[in-house]
JSON list of C-alpha atoms in Angstrom, two decimals:
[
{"chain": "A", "resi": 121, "resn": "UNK", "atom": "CA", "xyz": [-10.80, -29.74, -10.53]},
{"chain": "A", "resi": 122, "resn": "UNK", "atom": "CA", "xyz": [-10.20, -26.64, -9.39]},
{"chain": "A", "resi": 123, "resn": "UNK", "atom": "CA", "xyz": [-7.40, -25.86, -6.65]},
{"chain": "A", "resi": 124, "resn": "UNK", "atom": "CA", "xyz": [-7.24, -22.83, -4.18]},
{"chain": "A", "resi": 125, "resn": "UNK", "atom": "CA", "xyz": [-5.16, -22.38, -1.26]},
{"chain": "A", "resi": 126, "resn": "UNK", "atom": "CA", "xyz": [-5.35, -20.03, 1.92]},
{"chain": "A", "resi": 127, "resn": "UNK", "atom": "CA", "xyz": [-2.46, -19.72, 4.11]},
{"chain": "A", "resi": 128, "resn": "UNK", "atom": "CA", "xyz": [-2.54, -18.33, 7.10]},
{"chain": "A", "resi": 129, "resn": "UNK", "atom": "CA", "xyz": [0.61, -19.10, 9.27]},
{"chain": "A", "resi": 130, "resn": "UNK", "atom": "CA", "xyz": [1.92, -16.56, 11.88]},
{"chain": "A", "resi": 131, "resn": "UNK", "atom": "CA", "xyz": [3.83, -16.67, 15.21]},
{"chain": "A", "resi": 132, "resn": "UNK", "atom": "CA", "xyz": [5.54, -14.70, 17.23]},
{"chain": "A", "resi": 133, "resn": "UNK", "atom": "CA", "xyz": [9.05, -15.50, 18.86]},
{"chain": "A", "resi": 134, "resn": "UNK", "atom": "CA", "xyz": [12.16, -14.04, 18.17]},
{"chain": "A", "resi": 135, "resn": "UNK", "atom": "CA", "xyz": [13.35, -12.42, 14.97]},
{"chain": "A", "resi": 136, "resn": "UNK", "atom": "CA", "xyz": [14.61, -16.12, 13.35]},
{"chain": "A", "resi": 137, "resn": "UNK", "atom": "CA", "xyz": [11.36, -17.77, 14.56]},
{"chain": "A", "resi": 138, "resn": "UNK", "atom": "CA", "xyz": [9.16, -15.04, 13.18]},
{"chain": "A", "resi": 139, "resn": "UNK", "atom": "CA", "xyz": [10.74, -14.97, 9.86]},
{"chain": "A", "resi": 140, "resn": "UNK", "atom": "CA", "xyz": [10.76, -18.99, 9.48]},
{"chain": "A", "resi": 141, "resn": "UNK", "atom": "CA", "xyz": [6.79, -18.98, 10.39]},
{"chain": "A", "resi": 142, "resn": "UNK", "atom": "CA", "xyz": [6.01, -15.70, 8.83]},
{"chain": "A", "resi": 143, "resn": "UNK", "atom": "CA", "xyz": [8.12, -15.99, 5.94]},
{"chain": "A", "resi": 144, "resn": "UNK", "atom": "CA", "xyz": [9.12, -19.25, 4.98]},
{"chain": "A", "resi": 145, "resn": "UNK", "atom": "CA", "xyz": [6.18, -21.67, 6.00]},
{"chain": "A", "resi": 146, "resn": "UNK", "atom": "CA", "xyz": [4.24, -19.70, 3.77]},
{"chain": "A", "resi": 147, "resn": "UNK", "atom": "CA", "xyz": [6.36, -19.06, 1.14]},
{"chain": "A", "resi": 148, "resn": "UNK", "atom": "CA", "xyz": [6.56, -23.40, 1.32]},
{"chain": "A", "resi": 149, "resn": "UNK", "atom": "CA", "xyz": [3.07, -23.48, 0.98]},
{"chain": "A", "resi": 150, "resn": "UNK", "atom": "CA", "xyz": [2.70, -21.03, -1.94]},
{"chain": "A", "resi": 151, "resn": "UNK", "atom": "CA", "xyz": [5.48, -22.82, -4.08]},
{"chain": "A", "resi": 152, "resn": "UNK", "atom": "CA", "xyz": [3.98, -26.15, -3.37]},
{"chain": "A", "resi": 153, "resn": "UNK", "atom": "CA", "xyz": [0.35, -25.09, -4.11]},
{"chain": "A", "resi": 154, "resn": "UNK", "atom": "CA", "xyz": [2.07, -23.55, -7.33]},
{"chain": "A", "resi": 155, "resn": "UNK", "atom": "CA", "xyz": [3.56, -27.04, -8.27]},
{"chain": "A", "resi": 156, "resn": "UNK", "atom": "CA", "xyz": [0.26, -28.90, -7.54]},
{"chain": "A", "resi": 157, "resn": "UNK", "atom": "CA", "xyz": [-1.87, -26.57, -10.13]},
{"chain": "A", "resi": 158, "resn": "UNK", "atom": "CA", "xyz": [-4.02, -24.16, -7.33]},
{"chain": "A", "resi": 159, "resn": "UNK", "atom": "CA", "xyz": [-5.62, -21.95, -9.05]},
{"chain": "A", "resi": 160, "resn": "UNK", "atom": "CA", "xyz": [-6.06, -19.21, -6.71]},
{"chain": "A", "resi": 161, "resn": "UNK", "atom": "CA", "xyz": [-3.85, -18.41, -3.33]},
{"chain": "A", "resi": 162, "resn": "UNK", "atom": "CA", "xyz": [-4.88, -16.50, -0.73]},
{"chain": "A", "resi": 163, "resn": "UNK", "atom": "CA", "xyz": [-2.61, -15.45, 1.19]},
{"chain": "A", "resi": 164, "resn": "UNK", "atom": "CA", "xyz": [-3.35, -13.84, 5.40]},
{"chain": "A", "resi": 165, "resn": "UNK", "atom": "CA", "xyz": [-0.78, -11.11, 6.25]},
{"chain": "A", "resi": 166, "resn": "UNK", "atom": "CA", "xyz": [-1.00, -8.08, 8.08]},
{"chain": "A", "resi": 167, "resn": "UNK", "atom": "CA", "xyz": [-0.57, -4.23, 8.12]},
{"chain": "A", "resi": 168, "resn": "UNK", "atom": "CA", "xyz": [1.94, -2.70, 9.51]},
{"chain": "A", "resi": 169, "resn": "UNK", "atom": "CA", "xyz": [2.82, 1.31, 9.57]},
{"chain": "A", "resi": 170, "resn": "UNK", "atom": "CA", "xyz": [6.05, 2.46, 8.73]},
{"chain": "A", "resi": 171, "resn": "UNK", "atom": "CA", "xyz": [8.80, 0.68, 11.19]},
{"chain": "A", "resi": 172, "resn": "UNK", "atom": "CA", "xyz": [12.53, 1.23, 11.95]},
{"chain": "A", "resi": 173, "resn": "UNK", "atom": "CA", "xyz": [14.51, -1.64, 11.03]},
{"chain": "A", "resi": 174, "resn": "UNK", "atom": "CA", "xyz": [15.22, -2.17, 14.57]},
{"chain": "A", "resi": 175, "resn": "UNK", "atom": "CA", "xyz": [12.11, -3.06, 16.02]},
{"chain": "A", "resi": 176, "resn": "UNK", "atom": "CA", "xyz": [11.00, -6.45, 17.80]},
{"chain": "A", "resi": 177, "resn": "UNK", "atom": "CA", "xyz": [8.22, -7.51, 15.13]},
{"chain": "A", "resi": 178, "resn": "UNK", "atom": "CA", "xyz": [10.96, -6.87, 12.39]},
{"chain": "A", "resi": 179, "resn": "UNK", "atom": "CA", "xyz": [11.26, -11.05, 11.53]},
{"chain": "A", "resi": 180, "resn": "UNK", "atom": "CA", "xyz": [7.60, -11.12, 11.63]},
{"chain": "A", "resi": 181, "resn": "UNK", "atom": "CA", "xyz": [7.08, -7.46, 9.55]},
{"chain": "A", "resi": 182, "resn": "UNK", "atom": "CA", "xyz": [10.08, -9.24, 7.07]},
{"chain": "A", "resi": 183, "resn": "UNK", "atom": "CA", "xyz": [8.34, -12.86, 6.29]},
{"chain": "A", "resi": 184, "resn": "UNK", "atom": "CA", "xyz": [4.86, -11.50, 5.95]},
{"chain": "A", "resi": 185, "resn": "UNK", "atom": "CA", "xyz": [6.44, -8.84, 3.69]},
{"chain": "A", "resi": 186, "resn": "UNK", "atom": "CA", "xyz": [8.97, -11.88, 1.68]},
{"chain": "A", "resi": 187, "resn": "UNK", "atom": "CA", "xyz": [5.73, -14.47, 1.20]},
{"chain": "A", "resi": 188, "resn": "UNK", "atom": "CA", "xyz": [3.52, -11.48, 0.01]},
{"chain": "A", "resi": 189, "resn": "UNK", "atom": "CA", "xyz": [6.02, -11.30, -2.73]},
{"chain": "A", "resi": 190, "resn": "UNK", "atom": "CA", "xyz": [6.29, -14.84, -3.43]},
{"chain": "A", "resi": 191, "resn": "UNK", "atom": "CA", "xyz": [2.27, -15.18, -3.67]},
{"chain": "A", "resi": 192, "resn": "UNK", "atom": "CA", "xyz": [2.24, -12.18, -5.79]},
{"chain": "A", "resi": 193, "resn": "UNK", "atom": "CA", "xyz": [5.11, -13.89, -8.34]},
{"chain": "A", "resi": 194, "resn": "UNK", "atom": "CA", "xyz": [3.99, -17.14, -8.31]},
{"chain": "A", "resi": 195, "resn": "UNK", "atom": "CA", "xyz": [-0.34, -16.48, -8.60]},
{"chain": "A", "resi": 196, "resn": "UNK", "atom": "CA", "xyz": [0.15, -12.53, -10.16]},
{"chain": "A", "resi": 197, "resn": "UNK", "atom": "CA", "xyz": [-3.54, -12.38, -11.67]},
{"chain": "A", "resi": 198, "resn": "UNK", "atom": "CA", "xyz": [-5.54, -15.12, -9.14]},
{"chain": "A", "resi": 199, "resn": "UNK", "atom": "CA", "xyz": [-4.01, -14.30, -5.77]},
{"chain": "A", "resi": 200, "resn": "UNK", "atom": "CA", "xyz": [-5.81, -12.29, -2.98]},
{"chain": "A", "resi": 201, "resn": "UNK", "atom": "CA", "xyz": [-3.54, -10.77, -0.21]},
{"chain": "A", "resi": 202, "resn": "UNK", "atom": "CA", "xyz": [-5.47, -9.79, 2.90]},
{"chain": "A", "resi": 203, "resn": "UNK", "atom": "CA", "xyz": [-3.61, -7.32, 5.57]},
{"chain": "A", "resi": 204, "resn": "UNK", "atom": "CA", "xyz": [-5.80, -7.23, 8.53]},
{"chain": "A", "resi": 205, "resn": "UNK", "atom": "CA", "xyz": [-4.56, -5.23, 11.55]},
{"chain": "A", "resi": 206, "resn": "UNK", "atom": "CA", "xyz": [-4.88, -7.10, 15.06]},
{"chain": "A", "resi": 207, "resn": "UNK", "atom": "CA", "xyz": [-7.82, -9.55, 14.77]},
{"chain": "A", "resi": 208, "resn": "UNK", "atom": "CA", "xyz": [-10.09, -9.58, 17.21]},
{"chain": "A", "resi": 209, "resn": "UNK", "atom": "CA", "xyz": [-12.84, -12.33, 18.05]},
{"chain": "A", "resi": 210, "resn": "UNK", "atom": "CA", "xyz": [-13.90, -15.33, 19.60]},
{"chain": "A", "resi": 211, "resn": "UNK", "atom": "CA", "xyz": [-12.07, -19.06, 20.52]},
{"chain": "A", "resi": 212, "resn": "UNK", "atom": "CA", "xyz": [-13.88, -21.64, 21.48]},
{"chain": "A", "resi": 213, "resn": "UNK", "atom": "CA", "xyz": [-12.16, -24.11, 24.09]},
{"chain": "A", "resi": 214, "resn": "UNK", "atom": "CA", "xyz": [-9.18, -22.13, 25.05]},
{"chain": "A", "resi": 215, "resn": "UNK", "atom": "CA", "xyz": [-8.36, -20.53, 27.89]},
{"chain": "A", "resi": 216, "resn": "UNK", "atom": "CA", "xyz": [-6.17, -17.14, 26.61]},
{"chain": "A", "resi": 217, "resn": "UNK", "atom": "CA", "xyz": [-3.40, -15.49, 27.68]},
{"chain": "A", "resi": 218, "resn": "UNK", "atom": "CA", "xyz": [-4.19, -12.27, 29.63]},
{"chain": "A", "resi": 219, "resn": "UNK", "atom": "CA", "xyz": [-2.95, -10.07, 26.73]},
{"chain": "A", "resi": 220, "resn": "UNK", "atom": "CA", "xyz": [-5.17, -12.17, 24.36]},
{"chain": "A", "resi": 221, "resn": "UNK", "atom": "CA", "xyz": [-8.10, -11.86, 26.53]},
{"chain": "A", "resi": 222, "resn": "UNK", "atom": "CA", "xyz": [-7.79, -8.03, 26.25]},
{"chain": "A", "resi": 223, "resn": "UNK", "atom": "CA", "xyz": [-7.42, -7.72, 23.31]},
{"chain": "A", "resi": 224, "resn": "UNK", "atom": "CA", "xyz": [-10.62, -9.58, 22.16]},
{"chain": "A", "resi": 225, "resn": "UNK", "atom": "CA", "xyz": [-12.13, -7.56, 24.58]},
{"chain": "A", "resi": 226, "resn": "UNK", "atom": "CA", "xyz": [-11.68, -4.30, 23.29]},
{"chain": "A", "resi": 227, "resn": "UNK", "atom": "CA", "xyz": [-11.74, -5.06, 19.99]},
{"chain": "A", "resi": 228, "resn": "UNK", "atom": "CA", "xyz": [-15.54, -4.43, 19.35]},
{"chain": "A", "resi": 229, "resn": "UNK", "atom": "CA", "xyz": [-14.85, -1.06, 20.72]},
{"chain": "A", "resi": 230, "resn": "UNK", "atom": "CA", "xyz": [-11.35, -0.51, 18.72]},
{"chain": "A", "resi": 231, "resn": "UNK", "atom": "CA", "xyz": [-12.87, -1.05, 15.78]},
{"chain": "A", "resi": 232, "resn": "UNK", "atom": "CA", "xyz": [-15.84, 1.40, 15.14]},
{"chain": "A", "resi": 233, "resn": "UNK", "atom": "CA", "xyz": [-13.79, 4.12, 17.47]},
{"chain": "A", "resi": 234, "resn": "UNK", "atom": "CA", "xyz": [-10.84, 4.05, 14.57]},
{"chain": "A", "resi": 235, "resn": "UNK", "atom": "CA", "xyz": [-13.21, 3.61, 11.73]},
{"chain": "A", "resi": 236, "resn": "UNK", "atom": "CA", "xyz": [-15.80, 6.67, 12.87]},
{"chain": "A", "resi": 237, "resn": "UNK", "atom": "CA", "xyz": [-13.56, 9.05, 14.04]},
{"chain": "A", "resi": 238, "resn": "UNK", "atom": "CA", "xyz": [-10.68, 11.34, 13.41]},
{"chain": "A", "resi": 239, "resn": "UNK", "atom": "CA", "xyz": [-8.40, 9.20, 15.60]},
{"chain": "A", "resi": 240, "resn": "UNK", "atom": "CA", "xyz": [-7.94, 6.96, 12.64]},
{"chain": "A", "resi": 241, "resn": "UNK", "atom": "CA", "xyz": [-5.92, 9.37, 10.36]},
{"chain": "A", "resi": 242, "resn": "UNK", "atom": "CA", "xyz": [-3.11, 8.84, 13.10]},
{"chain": "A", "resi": 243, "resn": "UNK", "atom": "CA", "xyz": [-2.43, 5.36, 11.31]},
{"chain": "A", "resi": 244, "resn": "UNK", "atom": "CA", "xyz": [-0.04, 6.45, 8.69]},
{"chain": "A", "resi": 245, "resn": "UNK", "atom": "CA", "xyz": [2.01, 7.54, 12.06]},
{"chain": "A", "resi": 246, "resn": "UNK", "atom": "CA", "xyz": [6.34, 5.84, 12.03]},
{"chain": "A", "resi": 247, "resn": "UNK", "atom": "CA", "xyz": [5.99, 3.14, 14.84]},
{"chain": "A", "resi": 248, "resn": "UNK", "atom": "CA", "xyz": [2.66, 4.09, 16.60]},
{"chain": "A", "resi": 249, "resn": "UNK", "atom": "CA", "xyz": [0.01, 4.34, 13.92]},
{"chain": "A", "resi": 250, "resn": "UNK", "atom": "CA", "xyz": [-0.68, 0.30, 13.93]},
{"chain": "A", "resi": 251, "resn": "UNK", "atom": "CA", "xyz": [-2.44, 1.82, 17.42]},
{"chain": "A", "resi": 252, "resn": "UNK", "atom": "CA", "xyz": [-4.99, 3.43, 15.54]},
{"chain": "A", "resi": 253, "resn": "UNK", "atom": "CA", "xyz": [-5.35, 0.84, 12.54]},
{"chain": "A", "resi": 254, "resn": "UNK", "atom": "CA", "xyz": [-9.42, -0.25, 13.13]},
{"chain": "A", "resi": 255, "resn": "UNK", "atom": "CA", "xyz": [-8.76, -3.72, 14.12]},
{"chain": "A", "resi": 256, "resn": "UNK", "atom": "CA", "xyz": [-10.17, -6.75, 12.36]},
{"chain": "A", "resi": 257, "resn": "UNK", "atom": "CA", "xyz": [-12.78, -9.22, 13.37]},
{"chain": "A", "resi": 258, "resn": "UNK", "atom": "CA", "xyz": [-12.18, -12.51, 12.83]},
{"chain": "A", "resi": 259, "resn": "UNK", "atom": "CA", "xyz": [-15.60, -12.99, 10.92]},
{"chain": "A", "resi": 260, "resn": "UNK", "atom": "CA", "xyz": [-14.74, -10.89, 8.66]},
{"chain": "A", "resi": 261, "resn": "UNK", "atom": "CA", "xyz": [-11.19, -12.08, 7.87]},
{"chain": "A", "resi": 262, "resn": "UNK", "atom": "CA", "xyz": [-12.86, -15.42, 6.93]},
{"chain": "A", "resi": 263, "resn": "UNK", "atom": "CA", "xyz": [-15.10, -14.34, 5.16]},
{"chain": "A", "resi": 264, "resn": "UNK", "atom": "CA", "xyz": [-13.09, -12.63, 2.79]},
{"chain": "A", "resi": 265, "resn": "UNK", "atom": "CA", "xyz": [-10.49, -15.58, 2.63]},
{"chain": "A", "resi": 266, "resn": "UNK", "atom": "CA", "xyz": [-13.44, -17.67, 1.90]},
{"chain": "A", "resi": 267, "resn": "UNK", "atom": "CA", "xyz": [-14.66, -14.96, -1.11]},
{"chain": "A", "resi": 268, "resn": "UNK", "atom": "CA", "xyz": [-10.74, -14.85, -1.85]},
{"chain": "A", "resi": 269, "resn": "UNK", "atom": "CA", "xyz": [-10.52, -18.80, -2.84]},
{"chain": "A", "resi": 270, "resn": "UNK", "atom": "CA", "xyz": [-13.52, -19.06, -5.03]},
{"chain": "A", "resi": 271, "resn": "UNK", "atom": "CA", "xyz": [-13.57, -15.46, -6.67]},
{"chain": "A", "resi": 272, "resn": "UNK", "atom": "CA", "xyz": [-11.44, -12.42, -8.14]},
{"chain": "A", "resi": 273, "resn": "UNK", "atom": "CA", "xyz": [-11.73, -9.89, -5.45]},
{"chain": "A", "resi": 274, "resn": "UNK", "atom": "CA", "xyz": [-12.33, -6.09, -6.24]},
{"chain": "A", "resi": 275, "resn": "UNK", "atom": "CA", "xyz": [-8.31, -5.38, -5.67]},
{"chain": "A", "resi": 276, "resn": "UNK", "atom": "CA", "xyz": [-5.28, -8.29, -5.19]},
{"chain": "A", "resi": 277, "resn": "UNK", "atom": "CA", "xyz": [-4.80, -6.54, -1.36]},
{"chain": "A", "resi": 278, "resn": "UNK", "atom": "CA", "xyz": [-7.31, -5.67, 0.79]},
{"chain": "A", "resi": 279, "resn": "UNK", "atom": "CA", "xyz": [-6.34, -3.34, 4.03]},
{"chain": "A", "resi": 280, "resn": "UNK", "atom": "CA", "xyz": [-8.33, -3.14, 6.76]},
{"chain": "A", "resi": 281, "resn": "UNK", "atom": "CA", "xyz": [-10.46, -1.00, 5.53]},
{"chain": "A", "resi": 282, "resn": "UNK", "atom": "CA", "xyz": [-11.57, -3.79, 2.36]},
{"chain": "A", "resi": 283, "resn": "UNK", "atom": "CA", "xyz": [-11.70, -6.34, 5.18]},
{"chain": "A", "resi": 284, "resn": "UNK", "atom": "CA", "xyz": [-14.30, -4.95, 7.10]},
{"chain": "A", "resi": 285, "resn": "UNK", "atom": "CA", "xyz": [-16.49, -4.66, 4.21]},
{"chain": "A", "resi": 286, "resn": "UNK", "atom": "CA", "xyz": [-16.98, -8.86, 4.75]},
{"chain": "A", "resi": 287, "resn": "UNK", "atom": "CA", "xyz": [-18.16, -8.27, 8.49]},
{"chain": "A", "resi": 288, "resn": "UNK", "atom": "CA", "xyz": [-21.72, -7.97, 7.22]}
]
């Protein structure tokens, strides 16, 4: 039988918090799929531009960044790593928070605005440039974690960029 794992754990709290959810949940889950024989891991993280150590997302920036590691030494040919900027998209049966609610709101205009026009070349910016990342639907994230589990990918990391590709 073949085995293949996506993880896709991520919260937001303060730094400790962020770096046991982001970080070692899913480093847990990629050393146990690794002792149980998966085949392929798939692993959900994020992009992030350049930061100062000192920011607020820094436990969150540091566990994504520590389990991409781990997935990459413990699966290093049959691993896919997908780094999605915000995702955007639909929940059924929830009622979100306001900030959530906007941002799934704009995100069908984020998206093609940052992908068709200059304004995306500002996302290599220190700090700001995640602003100008084209954000990630949901649909698309799946899909390629779906395509991740059961095939070899065209590259081990897909950006946003490779992500949207799947959106189709």
């Amino acid at each position: 039988t073949t085995l293949q794992v996506v993880a896709t754990i991520g919260a937001f709290g303060d730094y400790e918090t962020m770096k046991r959810f982001n970080g070692d949940a899913n480093i847990t889950v990629a050393e146990e799929a690794a002792a149980a024989g998966v085949k392929r891991m798939v692993f959900v993280s994020a992009s992030f531009p350049p930061f100062p150590a000192s920011i607020p997302l820094r436990g969150y920036i540091e566990g994504k960044q520590a389990a991409e590691e781990r997935v990459r030494a413990l699966f290093p040919n049959s691993h896919s790593i997908l780094k999605p900027s915000v995702i955007f998209g639909k929940q059924e049966g929830v009622t979100p928070h306001p900030l959530i609610a906007a941002v799934r709101a704009l995100g069908p205009m984020q998206e093609p605005l940052m992908t068709n026009t200059p304004l995306g070349k500002l996302s290599t910016l220190p700090v700001f440039g995640g602003v100008f990342l084209p954000w990630s639907p949901v649909e698309a994230v799946a899909k390629a974690a779906a395509e991740g589990a059961v095939r070899e990918l065209s590259t081990l990391t897909l950006l946003p960029s490779d992500i949207a590709v799947f959106k189709h």
